[in-house]
Amino acid sequence: MNRIALLTGGSTPERDVALAGAAQVVQALRTLGHEVTVVDTVSGPLTLAAEEALLSQAVRREPPTVEELTALARQENLPALVSSGELRAADFVFLVLHGLQGEGGSVQALLDLGRLRYTGSGALGSGMAMDKEVTKRQLQAAGIPTADFAMWPLPPAAVADLGLPLIVKPSNGGSTVGLTLVKRPE
C-alpha cells in the first residue's frame, strides 16, 4: 500500500476534465488498497466530504469563464502546496491535471524543486509535449509520421496545401478546449 497525494483541479479551462479524471483515478487507487489524499491546486487538501462534492461534478459543456478562471487562479498557491504536509507525507504525487498548468511542465518543475516523486514526464518533456508545434517538429525530425500542419499566421497557400476540412487548435491548450472544425476557407 502506498500513500498517494492526488493533485488535481487547476485554474485552466480544463479544470472540469481534470476533476472528472481524478474521480476515476481515486476510485481505482483505493480499490487497489492505496491510501489517497486528494489535493485541489485551488483549495488544497480535501476532506472526504469536499472530495465527494468536487469530484462528483459533471464536465460542463463549456469550459469555465475567464472570470471563473481568474478567481480560481487568485486562490491558487502551488509553491505552498509543494511544501505542504500532504504532499511531503506521500510516497508520491499522482498528477491528474490538464492544460498548460498541469501538462506544461510548471507543476513538474515545482515538484522537482521540492524533490517530490510524481507520475508522468518531467518538466522539460511535459513542456515540449504541451507545445503542439515543438511536438510536431520533434516527431518529424525523428521520422515519425504525423499529419501535416501550419502555424498561425498561415502562409497564403496553407489552406489549399492542407485541404479542407481542417482542425484548428491552440498550440498550447489541452483536451479539446478551443478546438474548431473548419469546413470553409472564409
JSON list of C-alpha atoms in Angstrom, two decimals:
[
{"chain": "A", "resi": 1, "resn": "MET", "atom": "CA", "xyz": [0.00, 0.00, 0.00]},
{"chain": "A", "resi": 2, "resn": "ASN", "atom": "CA", "xyz": [1.26, 3.45, -0.94]},
{"chain": "A", "resi": 3, "resn": "ARG", "atom": "CA", "xyz": [0.34, 6.82, 0.46]},
{"chain": "A", "resi": 4, "resn": "ILE", "atom": "CA", "xyz": [-0.58, 8.86, -2.60]},
{"chain": "A", "resi": 5, "resn": "ALA", "atom": "CA", "xyz": [-1.32, 12.55, -2.89]},
{"chain": "A", "resi": 6, "resn": "LEU", "atom": "CA", "xyz": [-3.51, 13.01, -5.95]},
{"chain": "A", "resi": 7, "resn": "LEU", "atom": "CA", "xyz": [-3.02, 16.54, -7.29]},
{"chain": "A", "resi": 8, "resn": "THR", "atom": "CA", "xyz": [-5.91, 17.77, -9.44]},
{"chain": "A", "resi": 9, "resn": "GLY", "atom": "CA", "xyz": [-8.13, 20.71, -10.29]},
{"chain": "A", "resi": 10, "resn": "GLY", "atom": "CA", "xyz": [-6.14, 23.64, -11.55]},
{"chain": "A", "resi": 11, "resn": "SER", "atom": "CA", "xyz": [-7.09, 27.05, -12.83]},
{"chain": "A", "resi": 12, "resn": "THR", "atom": "CA", "xyz": [-7.11, 26.21, -16.54]},
{"chain": "A", "resi": 13, "resn": "PRO", "atom": "CA", "xyz": [-10.03, 25.77, -18.95]},
{"chain": "A", "resi": 14, "resn": "GLU", "atom": "CA", "xyz": [-9.52, 22.01, -18.50]},
{"chain": "A", "resi": 15, "resn": "ARG", "atom": "CA", "xyz": [-10.31, 22.06, -14.73]},
{"chain": "A", "resi": 16, "resn": "ASP", "atom": "CA", "xyz": [-13.55, 20.07, -15.13]},
{"chain": "A", "resi": 17, "resn": "VAL", "atom": "CA", "xyz": [-11.76, 17.42, -17.20]},
{"chain": "A", "resi": 18, "resn": "ALA", "atom": "CA", "xyz": [-9.06, 17.08, -14.53]},
{"chain": "A", "resi": 19, "resn": "LEU", "atom": "CA", "xyz": [-11.65, 16.66, -11.77]},
{"chain": "A", "resi": 20, "resn": "ALA", "atom": "CA", "xyz": [-13.58, 14.05, -13.77]},
{"chain": "A", "resi": 21, "resn": "GLY", "atom": "CA", "xyz": [-10.37, 12.12, -14.36]},
{"chain": "A", "resi": 22, "resn": "ALA", "atom": "CA", "xyz": [-9.41, 12.42, -10.69]},
{"chain": "A", "resi": 23, "resn": "ALA", "atom": "CA", "xyz": [-12.70, 10.82, -9.64]},
{"chain": "A", "resi": 24, "resn": "GLN", "atom": "CA", "xyz": [-11.86, 7.74, -11.72]},
{"chain": "A", "resi": 25, "resn": "VAL", "atom": "CA", "xyz": [-8.22, 7.56, -10.58]},
{"chain": "A", "resi": 26, "resn": "VAL", "atom": "CA", "xyz": [-9.12, 7.92, -6.89]},
{"chain": "A", "resi": 27, "resn": "GLN", "atom": "CA", "xyz": [-11.61, 5.08, -7.15]},
{"chain": "A", "resi": 28, "resn": "ALA", "atom": "CA", "xyz": [-9.10, 2.82, -8.92]},
{"chain": "A", "resi": 29, "resn": "LEU", "atom": "CA", "xyz": [-6.26, 3.57, -6.47]},
{"chain": "A", "resi": 30, "resn": "ARG", "atom": "CA", "xyz": [-8.46, 2.98, -3.43]},
{"chain": "A", "resi": 31, "resn": "THR", "atom": "CA", "xyz": [-9.79, -0.25, -4.93]},
{"chain": "A", "resi": 32, "resn": "LEU", "atom": "CA", "xyz": [-6.16, -1.38, -5.15]},
{"chain": "A", "resi": 33, "resn": "GLY", "atom": "CA", "xyz": [-5.72, -0.62, -1.44]},
{"chain": "A", "resi": 34, "resn": "HIS", "atom": "CA", "xyz": [-3.78, 2.64, -1.61]},
{"chain": "A", "resi": 35, "resn": "GLU", "atom": "CA", "xyz": [-4.26, 5.49, 0.84]},
{"chain": "A", "resi": 36, "resn": "VAL", "atom": "CA", "xyz": [-5.20, 8.54, -1.25]},
{"chain": "A", "resi": 37, "resn": "THR", "atom": "CA", "xyz": [-5.38, 12.19, -0.25]},
{"chain": "A", "resi": 38, "resn": "VAL", "atom": "CA", "xyz": [-6.95, 14.41, -2.89]},
{"chain": "A", "resi": 39, "resn": "VAL", "atom": "CA", "xyz": [-5.38, 17.85, -3.20]},
{"chain": "A", "resi": 40, "resn": "ASP", "atom": "CA", "xyz": [-7.03, 20.54, -5.33]},
{"chain": "A", "resi": 41, "resn": "THR", "atom": "CA", "xyz": [-4.48, 23.08, -6.54]},
{"chain": "A", "resi": 42, "resn": "VAL", "atom": "CA", "xyz": [-7.02, 25.80, -5.72]},
{"chain": "A", "resi": 43, "resn": "SER", "atom": "CA", "xyz": [-8.47, 24.79, -2.35]},
{"chain": "A", "resi": 44, "resn": "GLY", "atom": "CA", "xyz": [-5.71, 22.49, -1.07]},
{"chain": "A", "resi": 45, "resn": "PRO", "atom": "CA", "xyz": [-6.17, 19.12, 0.64]},
{"chain": "A", "resi": 46, "resn": "LEU", "atom": "CA", "xyz": [-9.80, 17.99, 0.60]},
{"chain": "A", "resi": 47, "resn": "THR", "atom": "CA", "xyz": [-11.83, 16.37, 3.34]},
{"chain": "A", "resi": 48, "resn": "LEU", "atom": "CA", "xyz": [-13.75, 13.29, 2.22]},
{"chain": "A", "resi": 49, "resn": "ALA", "atom": "CA", "xyz": [-16.97, 15.35, 2.06]},
{"chain": "A", "resi": 50, "resn": "ALA", "atom": "CA", "xyz": [-15.32, 18.10, 0.00]},
{"chain": "A", "resi": 51, "resn": "GLU", "atom": "CA", "xyz": [-13.71, 15.48, -2.24]},
{"chain": "A", "resi": 52, "resn": "GLU", "atom": "CA", "xyz": [-17.05, 13.79, -2.89]},
{"chain": "A", "resi": 53, "resn": "ALA", "atom": "CA", "xyz": [-18.72, 17.12, -3.70]},
{"chain": "A", "resi": 54, "resn": "LEU", "atom": "CA", "xyz": [-15.94, 18.32, -6.01]},
{"chain": "A", "resi": 55, "resn": "LEU", "atom": "CA", "xyz": [-15.25, 15.06, -7.84]},
{"chain": "A", "resi": 56, "resn": "SER", "atom": "CA", "xyz": [-18.92, 14.22, -8.44]},
{"chain": "A", "resi": 57, "resn": "GLN", "atom": "CA", "xyz": [-19.47, 17.24, -10.69]},
{"chain": "A", "resi": 58, "resn": "ALA", "atom": "CA", "xyz": [-20.02, 16.59, -14.37]},
{"chain": "A", "resi": 59, "resn": "VAL", "atom": "CA", "xyz": [-17.82, 18.08, -17.07]},
{"chain": "A", "resi": 60, "resn": "ARG", "atom": "CA", "xyz": [-19.65, 21.15, -18.31]},
{"chain": "A", "resi": 61, "resn": "ARG", "atom": "CA", "xyz": [-20.36, 21.66, -21.99]},
{"chain": "A", "resi": 62, "resn": "GLU", "atom": "CA", "xyz": [-18.40, 24.94, -21.92]},
{"chain": "A", "resi": 63, "resn": "PRO", "atom": "CA", "xyz": [-15.13, 25.49, -20.06]},
{"chain": "A", "resi": 64, "resn": "PRO", "atom": "CA", "xyz": [-15.06, 27.83, -17.06]},
{"chain": "A", "resi": 65, "resn": "THR", "atom": "CA", "xyz": [-15.34, 31.50, -17.96]},
{"chain": "A", "resi": 66, "resn": "VAL", "atom": "CA", "xyz": [-12.38, 33.86, -17.86]},
{"chain": "A", "resi": 67, "resn": "GLU", "atom": "CA", "xyz": [-13.86, 35.38, -14.69]},
{"chain": "A", "resi": 68, "resn": "GLU", "atom": "CA", "xyz": [-14.15, 31.96, -13.03]},
{"chain": "A", "resi": 69, "resn": "LEU", "atom": "CA", "xyz": [-10.58, 31.05, -14.02]},
{"chain": "A", "resi": 70, "resn": "THR", "atom": "CA", "xyz": [-9.24, 34.38, -12.75]},
{"chain": "A", "resi": 71, "resn": "ALA", "atom": "CA", "xyz": [-10.95, 33.82, -9.39]},
{"chain": "A", "resi": 72, "resn": "LEU", "atom": "CA", "xyz": [-9.55, 30.27, -9.19]},
{"chain": "A", "resi": 73, "resn": "ALA", "atom": "CA", "xyz": [-6.03, 31.46, -10.06]},
{"chain": "A", "resi": 74, "resn": "ARG", "atom": "CA", "xyz": [-6.17, 34.05, -7.26]},
{"chain": "A", "resi": 75, "resn": "GLN", "atom": "CA", "xyz": [-6.84, 31.28, -4.73]},
{"chain": "A", "resi": 76, "resn": "GLU", "atom": "CA", "xyz": [-4.13, 29.00, -6.04]},
{"chain": "A", "resi": 77, "resn": "ASN", "atom": "CA", "xyz": [-0.73, 28.78, -4.35]},
{"chain": "A", "resi": 78, "resn": "LEU", "atom": "CA", "xyz": [1.25, 25.96, -5.94]},
{"chain": "A", "resi": 79, "resn": "PRO", "atom": "CA", "xyz": [4.57, 26.66, -4.18]},
{"chain": "A", "resi": 80, "resn": "ALA", "atom": "CA", "xyz": [2.79, 26.39, -0.80]},
{"chain": "A", "resi": 81, "resn": "LEU", "atom": "CA", "xyz": [1.16, 23.12, -1.87]},
{"chain": "A", "resi": 82, "resn": "VAL", "atom": "CA", "xyz": [4.52, 21.64, -2.81]},
{"chain": "A", "resi": 83, "resn": "SER", "atom": "CA", "xyz": [5.80, 22.31, 0.69]},
{"chain": "A", "resi": 84, "resn": "SER", "atom": "CA", "xyz": [2.56, 21.14, 2.34]},
{"chain": "A", "resi": 85, "resn": "GLY", "atom": "CA", "xyz": [2.49, 18.19, 4.67]},
{"chain": "A", "resi": 86, "resn": "GLU", "atom": "CA", "xyz": [0.08, 16.24, 2.47]},
{"chain": "A", "resi": 87, "resn": "LEU", "atom": "CA", "xyz": [2.42, 16.17, -0.49]},
{"chain": "A", "resi": 88, "resn": "ARG", "atom": "CA", "xyz": [5.52, 15.64, 1.63]},
{"chain": "A", "resi": 89, "resn": "ALA", "atom": "CA", "xyz": [3.94, 12.76, 3.58]},
{"chain": "A", "resi": 90, "resn": "ALA", "atom": "CA", "xyz": [3.00, 10.91, 0.41]},
{"chain": "A", "resi": 91, "resn": "ASP", "atom": "CA", "xyz": [5.14, 8.23, -1.21]},
{"chain": "A", "resi": 92, "resn": "PHE", "atom": "CA", "xyz": [4.49, 10.04, -4.48]},
{"chain": "A", "resi": 93, "resn": "VAL", "atom": "CA", "xyz": [2.22, 12.58, -6.12]},
{"chain": "A", "resi": 94, "resn": "PHE", "atom": "CA", "xyz": [-0.23, 11.33, -8.75]},
{"chain": "A", "resi": 95, "resn": "LEU", "atom": "CA", "xyz": [-0.85, 14.12, -11.25]},
{"chain": "A", "resi": 96, "resn": "VAL", "atom": "CA", "xyz": [-4.35, 14.45, -12.69]},
{"chain": "A", "resi": 97, "resn": "LEU", "atom": "CA", "xyz": [-4.05, 17.94, -14.12]},
{"chain": "A", "resi": 98, "resn": "HIS", "atom": "CA", "xyz": [-4.82, 19.19, -17.60]},
{"chain": "A", "resi": 99, "resn": "GLY", "atom": "CA", "xyz": [-4.00, 22.24, -19.66]},
{"chain": "A", "resi": 100, "resn": "LEU", "atom": "CA", "xyz": [-0.88, 24.35, -19.72]},
{"chain": "A", "resi": 101, "resn": "GLN", "atom": "CA", "xyz": [-0.52, 24.44, -15.95]},
{"chain": "A", "resi": 102, "resn": "GLY", "atom": "CA", "xyz": [-0.78, 20.70, -15.40]},
{"chain": "A", "resi": 103, "resn": "GLU", "atom": "CA", "xyz": [0.71, 19.36, -18.61]},
{"chain": "A", "resi": 104, "resn": "GLY", "atom": "CA", "xyz": [3.07, 22.18, -19.50]},
{"chain": "A", "resi": 105, "resn": "GLY", "atom": "CA", "xyz": [5.85, 21.45, -17.03]},
{"chain": "A", "resi": 106, "resn": "SER", "atom": "CA", "xyz": [5.41, 24.18, -14.41]},
{"chain": "A", "resi": 107, "resn": "VAL", "atom": "CA", "xyz": [3.89, 21.89, -11.77]},
{"chain": "A", "resi": 108, "resn": "GLN", "atom": "CA", "xyz": [6.50, 19.26, -12.57]},
{"chain": "A", "resi": 109, "resn": "ALA", "atom": "CA", "xyz": [9.27, 21.86, -12.12]},
{"chain": "A", "resi": 110, "resn": "LEU", "atom": "CA", "xyz": [7.89, 22.83, -8.70]},
{"chain": "A", "resi": 111, "resn": "LEU", "atom": "CA", "xyz": [7.70, 19.19, -7.67]},
{"chain": "A", "resi": 112, "resn": "ASP", "atom": "CA", "xyz": [11.28, 18.69, -8.89]},
{"chain": "A", "resi": 113, "resn": "LEU", "atom": "CA", "xyz": [12.42, 21.66, -6.79]},
{"chain": "A", "resi": 114, "resn": "GLY", "atom": "CA", "xyz": [10.62, 20.17, -3.81]},
{"chain": "A", "resi": 115, "resn": "ARG", "atom": "CA", "xyz": [12.29, 16.81, -4.52]},
{"chain": "A", "resi": 116, "resn": "LEU", "atom": "CA", "xyz": [8.92, 15.08, -4.66]},
{"chain": "A", "resi": 117, "resn": "ARG", "atom": "CA", "xyz": [8.29, 11.97, -6.74]},
{"chain": "A", "resi": 118, "resn": "TYR", "atom": "CA", "xyz": [5.40, 12.16, -9.19]},
{"chain": "A", "resi": 119, "resn": "THR", "atom": "CA", "xyz": [3.77, 10.37, -12.09]},
{"chain": "A", "resi": 120, "resn": "GLY", "atom": "CA", "xyz": [4.33, 11.29, -15.72]},
{"chain": "A", "resi": 121, "resn": "SER", "atom": "CA", "xyz": [7.03, 13.11, -17.60]},
{"chain": "A", "resi": 122, "resn": "GLY", "atom": "CA", "xyz": [9.40, 15.66, -16.12]},
{"chain": "A", "resi": 123, "resn": "ALA", "atom": "CA", "xyz": [9.25, 19.41, -16.60]},
{"chain": "A", "resi": 124, "resn": "LEU", "atom": "CA", "xyz": [11.15, 19.53, -19.91]},
{"chain": "A", "resi": 125, "resn": "GLY", "atom": "CA", "xyz": [9.32, 16.62, -21.56]},
{"chain": "A", "resi": 126, "resn": "SER", "atom": "CA", "xyz": [5.97, 17.96, -20.38]},
{"chain": "A", "resi": 127, "resn": "GLY", "atom": "CA", "xyz": [6.69, 21.45, -21.67]},
{"chain": "A", "resi": 128, "resn": "MET", "atom": "CA", "xyz": [7.84, 20.18, -25.04]},
{"chain": "A", "resi": 129, "resn": "ALA", "atom": "CA", "xyz": [4.87, 17.84, -25.44]},
{"chain": "A", "resi": 130, "resn": "MET", "atom": "CA", "xyz": [2.38, 20.55, -24.47]},
{"chain": "A", "resi": 131, "resn": "ASP", "atom": "CA", "xyz": [3.58, 22.83, -27.28]},
{"chain": "A", "resi": 132, "resn": "LYS", "atom": "CA", "xyz": [1.98, 21.37, -30.39]},
{"chain": "A", "resi": 133, "resn": "GLU", "atom": "CA", "xyz": [4.47, 22.96, -32.79]},
{"chain": "A", "resi": 134, "resn": "VAL", "atom": "CA", "xyz": [7.51, 21.70, -30.84]},
{"chain": "A", "resi": 135, "resn": "THR", "atom": "CA", "xyz": [5.97, 18.23, -30.67]},
{"chain": "A", "resi": 136, "resn": "LYS", "atom": "CA", "xyz": [5.20, 18.15, -34.39]},
{"chain": "A", "resi": 137, "resn": "ARG", "atom": "CA", "xyz": [8.71, 19.29, -35.30]},
{"chain": "A", "resi": 138, "resn": "GLN", "atom": "CA", "xyz": [10.30, 16.71, -32.95]},
{"chain": "A", "resi": 139, "resn": "LEU", "atom": "CA", "xyz": [8.17, 13.94, -34.47]},
{"chain": "A", "resi": 140, "resn": "GLN", "atom": "CA", "xyz": [9.09, 15.00, -37.99]},
{"chain": "A", "resi": 141, "resn": "ALA", "atom": "CA", "xyz": [12.81, 15.20, -37.09]},
{"chain": "A", "resi": 142, "resn": "ALA", "atom": "CA", "xyz": [12.63, 11.67, -35.68]},
{"chain": "A", "resi": 143, "resn": "GLY", "atom": "CA", "xyz": [10.97, 10.38, -38.86]},
{"chain": "A", "resi": 144, "resn": "ILE", "atom": "CA", "xyz": [7.70, 9.61, -37.09]},
{"chain": "A", "resi": 145, "resn": "PRO", "atom": "CA", "xyz": [4.69, 10.11, -39.37]},
{"chain": "A", "resi": 146, "resn": "THR", "atom": "CA", "xyz": [2.47, 13.00, -38.29]},
{"chain": "A", "resi": 147, "resn": "ALA", "atom": "CA", "xyz": [-0.31, 14.89, -40.01]},
{"chain": "A", "resi": 148, "resn": "ASP", "atom": "CA", "xyz": [0.71, 18.00, -41.93]},
{"chain": "A", "resi": 149, "resn": "PHE", "atom": "CA", "xyz": [0.23, 21.26, -40.07]},
{"chain": "A", "resi": 150, "resn": "ALA", "atom": "CA", "xyz": [0.73, 25.00, -40.28]},
{"chain": "A", "resi": 151, "resn": "MET", "atom": "CA", "xyz": [1.07, 27.62, -37.56]},
{"chain": "A", "resi": 152, "resn": "TRP", "atom": "CA", "xyz": [-0.84, 30.90, -37.41]},
{"chain": "A", "resi": 153, "resn": "PRO", "atom": "CA", "xyz": [-0.45, 33.28, -39.13]},
{"chain": "A", "resi": 154, "resn": "LEU", "atom": "CA", "xyz": [-0.99, 30.98, -42.05]},
{"chain": "A", "resi": 155, "resn": "PRO", "atom": "CA", "xyz": [1.07, 31.25, -45.21]},
{"chain": "A", "resi": 156, "resn": "PRO", "atom": "CA", "xyz": [-1.22, 32.24, -48.13]},
{"chain": "A", "resi": 157, "resn": "ALA", "atom": "CA", "xyz": [-1.27, 28.74, -49.65]},
{"chain": "A", "resi": 158, "resn": "ALA", "atom": "CA", "xyz": [-1.65, 26.81, -46.37]},
{"chain": "A", "resi": 159, "resn": "VAL", "atom": "CA", "xyz": [-5.39, 26.09, -46.62]},
{"chain": "A", "resi": 160, "resn": "ALA", "atom": "CA", "xyz": [-5.07, 24.87, -50.22]},
{"chain": "A", "resi": 161, "resn": "ASP", "atom": "CA", "xyz": [-1.97, 22.79, -49.35]},
{"chain": "A", "resi": 162, "resn": "LEU", "atom": "CA", "xyz": [-3.55, 21.17, -46.32]},
{"chain": "A", "resi": 163, "resn": "GLY", "atom": "CA", "xyz": [-7.04, 20.79, -47.74]},
{"chain": "A", "resi": 164, "resn": "LEU", "atom": "CA", "xyz": [-10.39, 21.09, -46.02]},
{"chain": "A", "resi": 165, "resn": "PRO", "atom": "CA", "xyz": [-11.73, 20.26, -43.55]},
{"chain": "A", "resi": 166, "resn": "LEU", "atom": "CA", "xyz": [-9.09, 21.43, -41.07]},
{"chain": "A", "resi": 167, "resn": "ILE", "atom": "CA", "xyz": [-8.84, 21.28, -37.31]},
{"chain": "A", "resi": 168, "resn": "VAL", "atom": "CA", "xyz": [-7.68, 24.49, -35.64]},
{"chain": "A", "resi": 169, "resn": "LYS", "atom": "CA", "xyz": [-6.34, 24.12, -32.12]},
{"chain": "A", "resi": 170, "resn": "PRO", "atom": "CA", "xyz": [-4.44, 26.39, -29.76]},
{"chain": "A", "resi": 171, "resn": "SER", "atom": "CA", "xyz": [-0.79, 25.33, -29.80]},
{"chain": "A", "resi": 172, "resn": "ASN", "atom": "CA", "xyz": [-0.56, 25.12, -26.02]},
{"chain": "A", "resi": 173, "resn": "GLY", "atom": "CA", "xyz": [-4.07, 24.09, -24.94]},
{"chain": "A", "resi": 174, "resn": "GLY", "atom": "CA", "xyz": [-5.11, 20.76, -23.55]},
{"chain": "A", "resi": 175, "resn": "SER", "atom": "CA", "xyz": [-8.08, 18.48, -24.17]},
{"chain": "A", "resi": 176, "resn": "THR", "atom": "CA", "xyz": [-10.35, 19.77, -26.92]},
{"chain": "A", "resi": 177, "resn": "VAL", "atom": "CA", "xyz": [-10.80, 23.25, -25.46]},
{"chain": "A", "resi": 178, "resn": "GLY", "atom": "CA", "xyz": [-10.55, 25.76, -28.27]},
{"chain": "A", "resi": 179, "resn": "LEU", "atom": "CA", "xyz": [-10.69, 23.10, -30.99]},
{"chain": "A", "resi": 180, "resn": "THR", "atom": "CA", "xyz": [-12.57, 24.21, -34.10]},
{"chain": "A", "resi": 181, "resn": "LEU", "atom": "CA", "xyz": [-13.54, 22.24, -37.20]},
{"chain": "A", "resi": 182, "resn": "VAL", "atom": "CA", "xyz": [-13.06, 24.45, -40.28]},
{"chain": "A", "resi": 183, "resn": "LYS", "atom": "CA", "xyz": [-15.03, 23.41, -43.33]},
{"chain": "A", "resi": 184, "resn": "ARG", "atom": "CA", "xyz": [-14.83, 26.59, -45.44]},
{"chain": "A", "resi": 185, "resn": "PRO", "atom": "CA", "xyz": [-11.82, 28.85, -46.15]},
{"chain": "A", "resi": 186, "resn": "GLU", "atom": "CA", "xyz": [-13.58, 32.01, -45.01]}
]
